[in-house]
XYZ file of C-alpha atoms in Angstrom:
642
model
C -0.074 -0.112 0.204
C 1.877 3.610 -0.254
C 1.471 6.102 2.231
C -0.877 8.235 2.659
C 0.736 12.291 2.510
C 2.511 9.987 -1.241
C -0.586 9.274 -2.087
C -2.414 12.326 -1.152
C 0.388 15.493 -2.844
C -0.291 12.327 -6.550
C -3.724 13.104 -6.113
C -2.599 16.672 -5.661
C -0.165 16.464 -9.269
C -2.984 14.831 -10.871
C -5.757 17.937 -10.224
C -2.889 20.123 -10.854
C -1.828 18.719 -14.261
C -6.024 18.330 -15.412
C -6.435 21.620 -14.001
C -3.497 23.094 -15.986
C -4.351 21.030 -19.130
C -1.191 19.204 -19.354
C -1.573 15.461 -21.057
C -0.078 12.612 -18.511
C -0.291 8.901 -17.905
C -0.287 7.609 -14.271
C 0.019 3.332 -14.567
C -0.406 1.214 -11.700
C 3.076 1.095 -9.987
C 4.964 -2.985 -10.279
C 5.079 -5.137 -6.933
C 9.132 -4.889 -7.265
C 7.910 -0.999 -6.899
C 5.209 -2.033 -3.451
C 7.832 -4.273 -1.658
C 9.293 -0.616 -0.887
C 6.792 0.972 0.964
C 4.901 0.087 3.951
C 1.432 -1.420 4.109
C -0.661 0.457 5.878
C -3.761 2.616 5.097
C -4.098 4.664 2.014
C -6.323 7.894 0.803
C -6.006 9.623 -2.775
C -8.090 13.267 -2.995
C -9.133 12.841 -6.845
C -10.374 15.819 -8.484
C -13.331 14.204 -8.908
C -14.450 14.625 -5.366
C -12.555 18.135 -5.798
C -15.029 18.921 -9.270
C -11.126 20.695 -10.260
C -12.092 19.759 -14.191
C -10.602 22.117 -16.967
C -13.319 23.557 -19.353
C -11.265 21.439 -22.312
C -10.239 18.052 -19.873
C -13.895 15.313 -20.774
C -16.078 14.720 -18.778
C -15.506 10.852 -19.942
C -12.482 11.585 -17.989
C -10.903 8.084 -15.416
C -9.610 9.308 -12.144
C -7.226 7.884 -9.952
C -9.654 4.973 -7.599
C -10.060 4.786 -3.663
C -9.065 1.694 -1.966
C -8.453 -0.585 1.189
C -6.984 -2.522 3.578
C -6.024 -5.294 1.920
C -5.485 -3.934 -1.748
C -4.620 -1.208 -3.922
C -5.746 -1.094 -7.383
C -5.190 2.681 -9.260
C -6.729 3.031 -13.111
C -4.377 4.721 -16.237
C -5.237 8.019 -16.419
C -5.293 10.031 -19.811
C -6.055 13.686 -19.927
C -7.545 14.733 -23.749
C -7.773 17.907 -25.586
C -10.943 19.370 -26.525
C -12.029 17.560 -29.488
C -11.904 19.661 -32.914
C -13.237 23.362 -33.183
C -13.962 24.189 -28.759
C -10.014 24.817 -29.021
C -9.838 27.713 -32.365
C -12.512 30.354 -31.261
C -10.255 32.949 -31.378
C -9.438 34.213 -27.617
C -10.650 37.796 -26.486
C -8.883 39.977 -23.869
C -11.345 41.531 -22.178
C -12.105 37.528 -21.103
C -9.204 37.085 -20.242
C -8.822 37.328 -16.038
C -8.157 41.305 -14.189
C -4.204 41.021 -14.718
C -3.709 38.152 -16.399
C -1.909 38.287 -18.987
C -3.795 36.175 -22.453
C -1.016 35.228 -24.657
C -2.133 35.152 -28.244
C -5.215 36.909 -27.780
C -7.115 38.531 -29.713
C -6.467 43.149 -29.011
C -8.791 45.297 -31.013
C -6.822 48.244 -30.682
C -3.725 46.647 -33.093
C -3.183 46.493 -36.376
C -4.108 43.090 -38.545
C -1.601 41.284 -40.721
C -1.963 37.801 -42.911
C 0.332 35.231 -42.072
C 1.643 36.343 -45.975
C 2.421 39.628 -43.844
C 4.089 37.664 -41.012
C 5.496 35.594 -44.071
C 8.232 38.205 -44.932
C 9.524 38.768 -41.686
C 12.657 37.112 -41.975
C 14.802 38.757 -41.115
C 16.335 41.622 -38.253
C 18.284 42.992 -41.441
C 14.389 43.314 -43.703
C 11.863 44.320 -41.449
C 12.234 42.890 -38.260
C 11.866 38.351 -37.248
C 7.703 37.998 -37.117
C 6.213 35.242 -34.915
C 2.893 34.459 -35.751
C 1.377 32.881 -32.188
C -2.602 31.231 -32.048
C -3.844 34.675 -33.140
C -0.808 37.875 -31.912
C 1.385 38.585 -34.231
C 5.249 39.294 -32.634
C 8.248 41.257 -33.369
C 10.434 39.127 -31.767
C 13.703 40.697 -33.354
C 14.550 42.206 -31.224
C 14.666 39.318 -28.749
C 16.947 37.247 -30.218
C 20.400 37.403 -28.410
C 18.412 36.767 -25.531
C 16.535 34.262 -26.924
C 17.919 31.376 -23.815
C 17.676 29.326 -27.180
C 19.908 31.348 -28.474
C 19.515 31.035 -32.435
C 17.108 28.447 -32.340
C 14.417 30.811 -32.443
C 14.493 31.347 -35.747
C 13.259 28.488 -37.050
C 9.857 29.344 -36.628
C 10.475 32.826 -38.319
C 7.647 34.187 -40.690
C 5.401 31.352 -38.974
C 4.244 29.852 -35.937
C 5.316 29.094 -32.615
C 3.101 27.210 -31.675
C 3.906 23.706 -33.577
C 7.012 24.803 -30.810
C 5.904 25.436 -28.216
C 3.730 22.449 -28.204
C 7.322 20.686 -27.671
C 8.714 22.459 -25.569
C 6.086 23.189 -23.597
C 8.325 25.226 -21.061
C 7.121 28.080 -23.065
C 3.689 27.283 -21.733
C 4.396 29.169 -18.529
C 3.288 33.247 -16.946
C 6.611 34.718 -17.347
C 7.378 33.624 -20.797
C 3.633 34.672 -22.368
C 4.979 38.251 -20.346
C 7.817 38.745 -22.389
C 5.418 37.689 -25.644
C 3.075 40.391 -25.611
C 5.708 42.645 -25.572
C 6.789 42.077 -28.339
C 3.321 41.916 -29.128
C 2.577 43.968 -32.549
C -0.080 42.818 -33.787
C -3.374 40.828 -34.422
C -3.602 37.353 -37.116
C -6.465 37.780 -39.962
C -8.958 35.898 -38.657
C -8.662 33.404 -41.308
C -5.105 32.105 -40.892
C -6.060 31.486 -37.890
C -8.082 29.634 -38.503
C -5.792 27.767 -41.201
C -3.461 27.853 -38.284
C -5.750 25.647 -36.121
C -6.215 22.689 -38.562
C -2.725 22.768 -40.141
C -1.874 21.620 -36.455
C -4.812 19.579 -35.444
C -3.788 17.507 -39.372
C -0.128 16.919 -37.773
C -1.060 16.638 -34.335
C -4.044 15.351 -33.848
C -3.462 14.210 -30.161
C -0.258 16.157 -29.931
C 2.694 15.195 -30.364
C 3.035 13.146 -26.496
C -0.265 11.413 -27.020
C 1.578 8.516 -27.698
C 4.283 8.718 -24.121
C 3.419 5.700 -22.263
C 2.051 5.096 -18.628
C 4.043 6.395 -15.605
C 4.546 6.035 -12.044
C 2.322 8.108 -10.979
C 4.605 8.400 -6.926
C 6.491 11.057 -9.078
C 7.530 13.963 -8.530
C 7.179 16.135 -12.028
C 8.409 18.572 -12.690
C 7.172 18.898 -16.323
C 4.786 17.034 -17.911
C 5.794 17.285 -21.559
C 8.350 16.712 -22.312
C 7.274 14.495 -19.220
C 10.481 14.972 -16.276
C 10.017 12.661 -13.001
C 11.981 11.619 -9.955
C 11.203 9.221 -7.367
C 10.455 10.562 -3.928
C 13.146 10.128 -1.966
C 12.095 8.065 0.510
C 11.954 5.783 -1.836
C 15.344 5.842 -3.705
C 17.592 4.183 -1.453
C 15.344 0.621 -0.647
C 17.180 -0.895 -3.166
C 21.061 -0.311 -3.937
C 19.221 -0.896 -7.666
C 16.531 1.151 -8.723
C 13.463 -0.204 -9.955
C 12.637 0.467 -13.886
C 9.776 2.342 -13.378
C 11.177 4.637 -10.290
C 14.001 5.003 -12.607
C 14.023 8.879 -13.114
C 13.391 10.252 -15.899
C 14.342 13.078 -18.113
C 12.868 13.477 -21.134
C 13.996 16.742 -23.633
C 10.953 15.755 -26.435
C 8.512 13.457 -27.250
C 8.898 8.873 -26.885
C 9.402 8.240 -29.989
C 7.784 5.008 -30.637
C 10.117 2.828 -32.105
C 9.411 -1.020 -34.200
C 12.645 -3.193 -32.683
C 12.525 -5.784 -35.908
C 13.431 -3.174 -38.370
C 15.398 -0.510 -36.899
C 19.450 0.005 -37.353
C 22.172 1.904 -35.399
C 24.001 3.634 -37.837
C 27.214 4.366 -38.068
C 28.668 7.327 -40.398
C 31.889 9.573 -40.301
C 35.759 9.832 -39.988
C 37.525 6.168 -41.205
C 34.824 4.382 -41.546
C 34.963 2.222 -44.892
C 31.883 0.014 -45.252
C 32.502 -1.588 -48.670
C 28.827 0.468 -50.391
C 29.675 2.314 -52.653
C 26.729 5.047 -52.049
C 27.776 4.985 -48.989
C 31.088 4.052 -48.699
C 31.299 5.996 -44.914
C 28.485 4.634 -43.286
C 27.731 1.104 -41.551
C 24.381 -0.617 -40.437
C 24.367 -2.831 -37.822
C 20.010 -4.214 -37.289
C 19.751 -5.164 -32.775
C 20.268 -8.907 -33.835
C 23.154 -8.007 -35.622
C 24.736 -6.463 -32.931
C 23.640 -8.693 -30.054
C 25.052 -11.616 -32.279
C 28.294 -10.357 -33.407
C 29.548 -8.605 -30.729
C 30.221 -9.904 -26.854
C 27.998 -8.699 -24.401
C 28.205 -7.187 -20.958
C 26.526 -6.012 -18.472
C 27.966 -3.474 -15.529
C 25.716 -1.300 -13.232
C 25.627 2.060 -12.771
C 24.778 5.431 -11.454
C 22.880 8.370 -13.762
C 22.243 11.694 -13.357
C 21.209 14.572 -14.507
C 23.212 17.449 -15.152
C 20.704 19.511 -12.634
C 19.798 17.553 -10.780
C 19.469 19.050 -6.487
C 18.059 22.870 -8.989
C 16.073 23.235 -6.433
C 17.991 24.372 -3.763
C 20.246 26.933 -6.107
C 16.866 28.526 -7.385
C 16.502 29.329 -3.320
C 20.590 30.881 -3.038
C 18.918 33.045 -6.059
C 16.675 32.534 -9.674
C 18.010 29.655 -11.869
C 16.193 28.704 -15.109
C 15.163 24.882 -15.693
C 12.577 22.335 -13.721
C 13.066 22.167 -10.798
C 15.572 19.235 -10.176
C 15.293 17.738 -6.031
C 17.718 15.088 -4.557
C 16.940 12.933 -7.135
C 17.244 12.823 -10.201
C 19.920 10.351 -9.642
C 19.126 6.358 -9.755
C 20.955 3.283 -10.948
C 20.308 0.394 -12.539
C 22.422 -2.724 -14.283
C 23.135 -2.385 -18.209
C 23.660 -4.395 -20.751
C 24.867 -4.495 -24.445
C 27.651 -4.312 -26.015
C 30.931 -2.077 -25.934
C 31.021 0.495 -27.991
C 35.106 0.031 -28.276
C 34.420 -3.461 -29.856
C 32.502 -2.310 -32.111
C 33.479 0.503 -33.095
C 37.328 -1.464 -33.701
C 35.408 -4.029 -34.791
C 34.643 -1.655 -38.313
C 38.580 -0.324 -37.949
C 37.842 2.515 -35.758
C 40.719 1.850 -33.399
C 43.099 5.040 -32.712
C 41.698 8.291 -32.031
C 45.004 10.710 -33.110
C 44.997 9.596 -37.432
C 44.131 11.154 -40.018
C 41.643 9.252 -41.739
C 42.511 11.530 -45.187
C 44.706 10.145 -46.827
C 47.711 12.412 -46.198
C 49.565 13.883 -48.729
C 45.122 14.152 -49.606
C 45.349 16.279 -46.779
C 45.908 20.077 -46.461
C 47.499 19.858 -42.926
C 49.438 16.465 -43.362
C 50.072 16.502 -46.244
C 53.231 17.503 -46.387
C 54.725 16.289 -42.705
C 56.126 13.204 -41.770
C 54.493 9.794 -42.014
C 54.334 9.057 -38.696
C 50.413 8.635 -36.280
C 50.877 11.806 -34.599
C 49.597 14.236 -36.429
C 48.258 17.880 -35.214
C 45.208 17.845 -33.738
C 44.347 20.918 -35.972
C 44.201 18.457 -38.877
C 40.479 18.521 -39.385
C 40.705 14.394 -40.379
C 41.736 13.455 -36.435
C 39.091 12.309 -34.893
C 38.634 14.400 -32.037
C 34.422 13.192 -30.543
C 31.672 10.595 -31.344
C 28.125 11.089 -31.887
C 25.435 10.900 -29.817
C 22.022 11.221 -31.525
C 18.688 9.515 -30.408
C 15.710 8.948 -33.146
C 13.978 11.650 -31.076
C 12.927 14.458 -33.361
C 11.212 18.211 -33.152
C 8.622 19.433 -35.212
C 11.799 19.998 -37.672
C 12.759 16.748 -37.596
C 15.755 18.251 -35.296
C 17.091 14.541 -32.493
C 18.207 14.662 -29.419
C 21.990 14.748 -29.618
C 25.170 15.333 -27.442
C 28.885 13.554 -27.670
C 31.610 12.499 -25.842
C 35.401 12.421 -26.465
C 36.454 10.041 -28.343
C 38.537 8.790 -25.930
C 36.092 7.993 -23.695
C 34.982 5.479 -26.666
C 37.535 4.289 -27.154
C 39.215 2.783 -24.383
C 37.314 -0.896 -23.653
C 38.085 0.134 -19.627
C 35.433 3.362 -19.335
C 32.666 0.629 -20.559
C 30.465 2.788 -22.723
C 27.692 0.897 -24.424
C 25.253 -0.003 -26.720
C 22.518 -1.013 -24.584
C 19.669 -2.980 -24.720
C 18.857 -4.380 -21.559
C 18.233 -2.700 -18.209
C 18.104 -4.183 -14.529
C 17.231 -7.681 -17.089
C 14.162 -6.893 -19.218
C 14.430 -4.479 -22.409
C 15.395 -1.098 -22.111
C 11.488 1.155 -21.409
C 10.758 3.807 -23.426
C 10.940 6.528 -21.004
C 13.970 4.949 -20.887
C 15.531 4.419 -24.570
C 13.506 1.529 -26.070
C 15.679 0.674 -28.159
C 18.736 0.260 -27.590
C 20.803 3.478 -25.162
C 23.950 5.076 -25.532
C 25.421 3.555 -21.543
C 28.805 6.279 -21.076
C 29.240 5.614 -16.894
C 30.744 8.467 -15.260
C 29.270 10.982 -17.468
C 26.490 12.608 -16.974
C 22.879 11.553 -18.008
C 23.075 13.742 -21.037
C 25.753 11.923 -23.098
C 23.975 8.738 -21.892
C 21.818 9.061 -25.081
C 18.253 7.096 -25.688
C 16.842 5.999 -28.430
C 20.011 5.874 -30.252
C 19.670 5.843 -33.798
C 23.059 7.169 -35.531
C 26.805 8.396 -34.571
C 29.485 10.109 -36.154
C 32.627 10.506 -35.179
C 34.094 13.334 -36.011
C 36.584 16.409 -35.980
C 34.034 19.093 -33.689
C 31.517 17.570 -31.326
C 27.175 17.142 -32.007
C 26.224 20.802 -33.497
C 22.662 20.155 -31.678
C 21.650 22.652 -29.257
C 22.011 20.261 -25.713
C 26.202 20.149 -26.343
C 26.568 23.452 -27.832
C 24.112 25.803 -25.669
C 22.565 23.910 -22.436
C 24.824 21.465 -20.164
C 28.227 23.939 -19.682
C 28.889 26.422 -16.602
C 28.658 29.192 -15.977
C 30.058 32.004 -13.511
C 28.355 33.152 -10.543
C 28.821 36.723 -12.020
C 27.245 35.636 -14.716
C 23.472 35.128 -15.183
C 20.746 35.979 -18.816
C 21.295 39.557 -18.348
C 24.226 39.630 -19.399
C 24.751 40.399 -22.830
C 25.774 38.504 -25.154
C 26.473 35.112 -22.148
C 26.326 32.752 -23.584
C 29.566 33.615 -24.594
C 31.091 32.575 -21.513
C 30.298 29.212 -21.765
C 32.185 26.510 -19.453
C 33.197 23.979 -21.862
C 30.744 21.074 -22.286
C 30.242 18.970 -18.914
C 30.976 15.145 -19.068
C 32.145 14.312 -16.107
C 30.154 14.937 -12.728
C 32.318 16.558 -9.653
C 31.086 14.216 -5.858
C 28.342 14.307 -4.981
C 26.040 13.527 -1.478
C 21.897 13.740 -0.681
C 20.357 13.054 2.116
C 17.559 10.463 1.690
C 15.802 10.047 4.636
C 14.228 11.621 7.078
C 12.874 14.512 4.700
C 13.576 17.804 4.742
C 11.095 20.013 8.207
C 10.193 16.018 9.132
C 9.743 15.331 12.962
C 10.898 12.646 14.518
C 10.064 10.723 15.451
C 7.596 9.936 12.417
C 3.578 9.209 13.160
C 3.436 5.522 14.489
C 7.626 5.078 15.341
C 8.141 3.536 18.721
C 11.727 4.179 18.545
C 12.069 7.976 19.418
C 15.626 7.543 20.992
C 17.487 7.061 17.174
C 17.793 7.948 14.467
C 18.102 6.846 11.150
C 19.975 9.029 8.651
C 20.089 7.158 4.918
C 21.144 8.784 1.421
C 23.572 7.474 -1.371
C 27.598 9.098 -2.472
C 28.754 9.382 -6.168
C 31.471 10.633 -8.246
C 31.828 10.490 -11.664
C 34.390 9.876 -13.816
C 34.033 6.434 -12.221
C 35.863 7.557 -8.521
C 35.422 5.681 -5.770
C 32.910 7.225 -2.251
C 36.976 6.854 -0.084
C 33.536 8.416 2.949
C 30.970 9.860 4.343
C 31.128 12.598 7.426
C 27.616 13.686 8.063
C 26.412 17.009 11.195
C 23.640 16.506 13.827
C 24.748 20.414 14.188
C 24.534 22.221 10.822
C 28.791 21.062 10.445
C 30.398 22.541 13.236
C 30.620 18.395 14.674
C 30.723 15.294 11.915
C 30.760 11.423 12.116
C 31.570 9.362 9.664
C 28.434 7.844 8.525
C 28.675 3.375 7.533
C 29.269 2.250 3.625
C 27.553 -0.141 1.394
C 29.604 -2.468 0.797
C 28.360 -3.187 -2.809
C 29.230 0.422 -3.518
C 32.237 0.145 -1.631
C 33.755 -3.126 -3.400
C 33.883 -1.350 -6.433
C 36.968 -2.154 -9.285
C 39.442 1.596 -7.823
C 38.364 4.457 -10.818
C 35.867 1.856 -12.177
C 32.845 2.921 -8.919
C 30.114 3.889 -11.936
C 27.311 2.623 -9.377
C 26.898 5.191 -5.610
C 27.143 4.006 -2.654
C 24.660 3.947 -0.659
C 25.336 5.411 2.906
C 23.684 4.509 6.629
C 24.125 6.353 10.687
C 22.457 5.605 13.484
C 22.489 8.753 15.977
C 20.802 8.541 19.542
C 18.372 11.414 19.879
C 19.254 13.301 23.376
C 16.464 14.672 25.368
C 17.724 18.065 25.190
C 17.741 17.909 21.488
C 14.309 20.425 20.146
C 16.149 20.047 16.787
C 18.502 18.841 14.229
C 20.841 20.178 11.923
C 21.770 17.891 9.415
C 24.021 17.860 6.834
C 26.219 15.739 5.478
C 28.917 15.332 2.176
C 30.994 13.317 0.521
C 34.670 12.415 -0.165
C 36.282 11.293 -2.573
C 39.070 8.734 -4.073
C 40.999 11.873 -5.361
C 40.271 13.443 -1.790
C 37.725 15.822 -4.209
C 35.187 17.127 -1.321
C 32.021 18.942 -1.984
C 31.706 22.583 -1.496
C 29.969 23.647 1.952
C 26.852 26.232 0.061
C 26.169 26.901 -3.096
C 26.602 30.121 -3.225
C 30.613 30.201 -4.782
C 28.861 27.485 -7.264
C 25.438 29.478 -8.820
C 24.585 28.582 -11.828
C 22.103 30.553 -14.486
C 21.840 27.266 -15.959
C 21.363 25.512 -12.535
C 23.580 22.392 -12.892
C 26.712 20.890 -10.436
C 25.002 21.891 -7.645
C 27.043 19.569 -5.183
C 27.325 21.896 -2.462
C 26.455 19.937 1.636
C 22.896 18.833 1.222
C 21.563 20.567 4.232
C 18.095 18.380 5.748
C 16.610 20.608 8.894
C 14.293 17.940 11.182
C 12.072 18.995 15.062
C 12.891 16.799 17.136
C 10.033 16.301 19.622
C 10.250 13.246 22.327
C 6.917 11.856 23.667
C 6.294 12.680 27.438
C 7.182 8.821 29.784
C 3.963 7.079 29.835
C 2.255 8.489 33.042
C 0.227 4.417 33.140
C 3.880 3.258 33.961
C 4.230 5.048 36.881
C 0.954 3.667 38.606
C 1.561 0.036 37.341
C 5.031 0.563 38.839
C 2.704 2.264 42.211
C 1.213 -1.156 42.166
C 3.666 -3.594 41.616
C 5.659 -1.974 45.104
C 2.815 -1.328 46.766
C 1.654 -5.374 46.258
C 4.820 -6.291 47.871
C 4.474 -4.167 50.093
């Protein structure tokens, strides 16, 4: 059974999702998840009880079921869009709530333009860059340099931004709406508004996320489109291996539905020789060919999002990005084939080598015959691109790159994985094939892997070039041309630890607990690059004094500098009678003696990544008074002895 508080939070999250028109699916938890939970009564506060359906929701929506002591049933919840025609009526500003900005609402005091007029505005030098949203026309020329996605906004030049906002749902926020309306120059002709809506419905139907898989209702959902969620902290360290349906989910785009029987992995680029004159630099493998041609390998590794613990960083100074707590990190057993073996099979086993005929290479033509070619040679392989099969409205895929030295080194254990915890990889986690790059930020562990390219340059896509990079604490989005101050793309992550039990602002002892004198503190520790965790220190007084936690043997026994998985830890502490509150702090030390910084401010960055400051949890101590009944019984015993 689920804990009552968790269920109420899940139901409240579902209500919030319904009220704001977001689309997701919630599934019944598996038995592997339920095994982690204590049996007790549970209650769900459903949206049906509150009758808080959004205006666009179908009355046929199902909701969380009620359940009793012995069993629990949760029906799948699907949030449907309105029927075609319900949303194609132009919004009117006068219908808005007082003080609320309605993006794209018709404004009678502004001029009206046709879609052809908008299409003629596609350059900052030729009348400005205009875009459309619903009934609104906007000149975004002066905003391009401030756009967090950089020049990617130009993909919508002269067109509607609505299809893009369907994919990148983070735009559907009040702050963004205020910025957009500040760029307003007019209204779109009503006939064109209707035509765009009909085109959108024809192309997307119920939306690009309508076919996303079902998810665990226990998740804390940070975004529903694309889906990004993390498990409850108290469940994360219940076992060394995270069950598949509790593994945190980080999606950048809609989840593709891929047929494994027709799937092929393409490998292309420098050094690839296929023998096929039509595609001389490209080879392809089916899933069965990968399994039959190469040795199978299994590793246990932890994946952590670069934005793990971003919510704490936002508390110091606001940042951009999903509000992850401490559980955008999980551990699984992955099975697949080594990327280094696959590359060696196609003849790529060296990293610094001119892949052109040296005599034809402008950089190397006049050098003596040697393998020590200069790094300026554009025919040397320095990066391995990993590209997924998930796509946005322009056909662009999520992609990333890792250094070729990482890809070629068999000791780095980079996998082309097709199994997760002994099962085919679930869709949310990359079915049918995922790149697993141990010790490296989760963003480089590309899901739905469809293409590998060996190149002299890093992957050119947005998430490699513009996102997942660090910044100085002195740089923020108000800094002119802030992107030029970005650091190198993140690969290995710094040493990290966090407390998973007790929860922040909890009361000790927990309700219903009979043990008040000993508090068990639990958490995890992990470091990038395969560095082992050698110690975790825990403080009860905010860092004035420290105690050493016990480390999970499974984490301790990992090979030196190949410790790809986390190290769970725990500590039992005595709670003295005089204690009124406890200020828990934890910090980890890795095998290179890197240690977590004590505060967030010096490592704050505008992207909210790389937060590895000491983790702090305050707990209120409320010890129950001694039972008066016990004293009475003792007195009676004494009387009887007389």
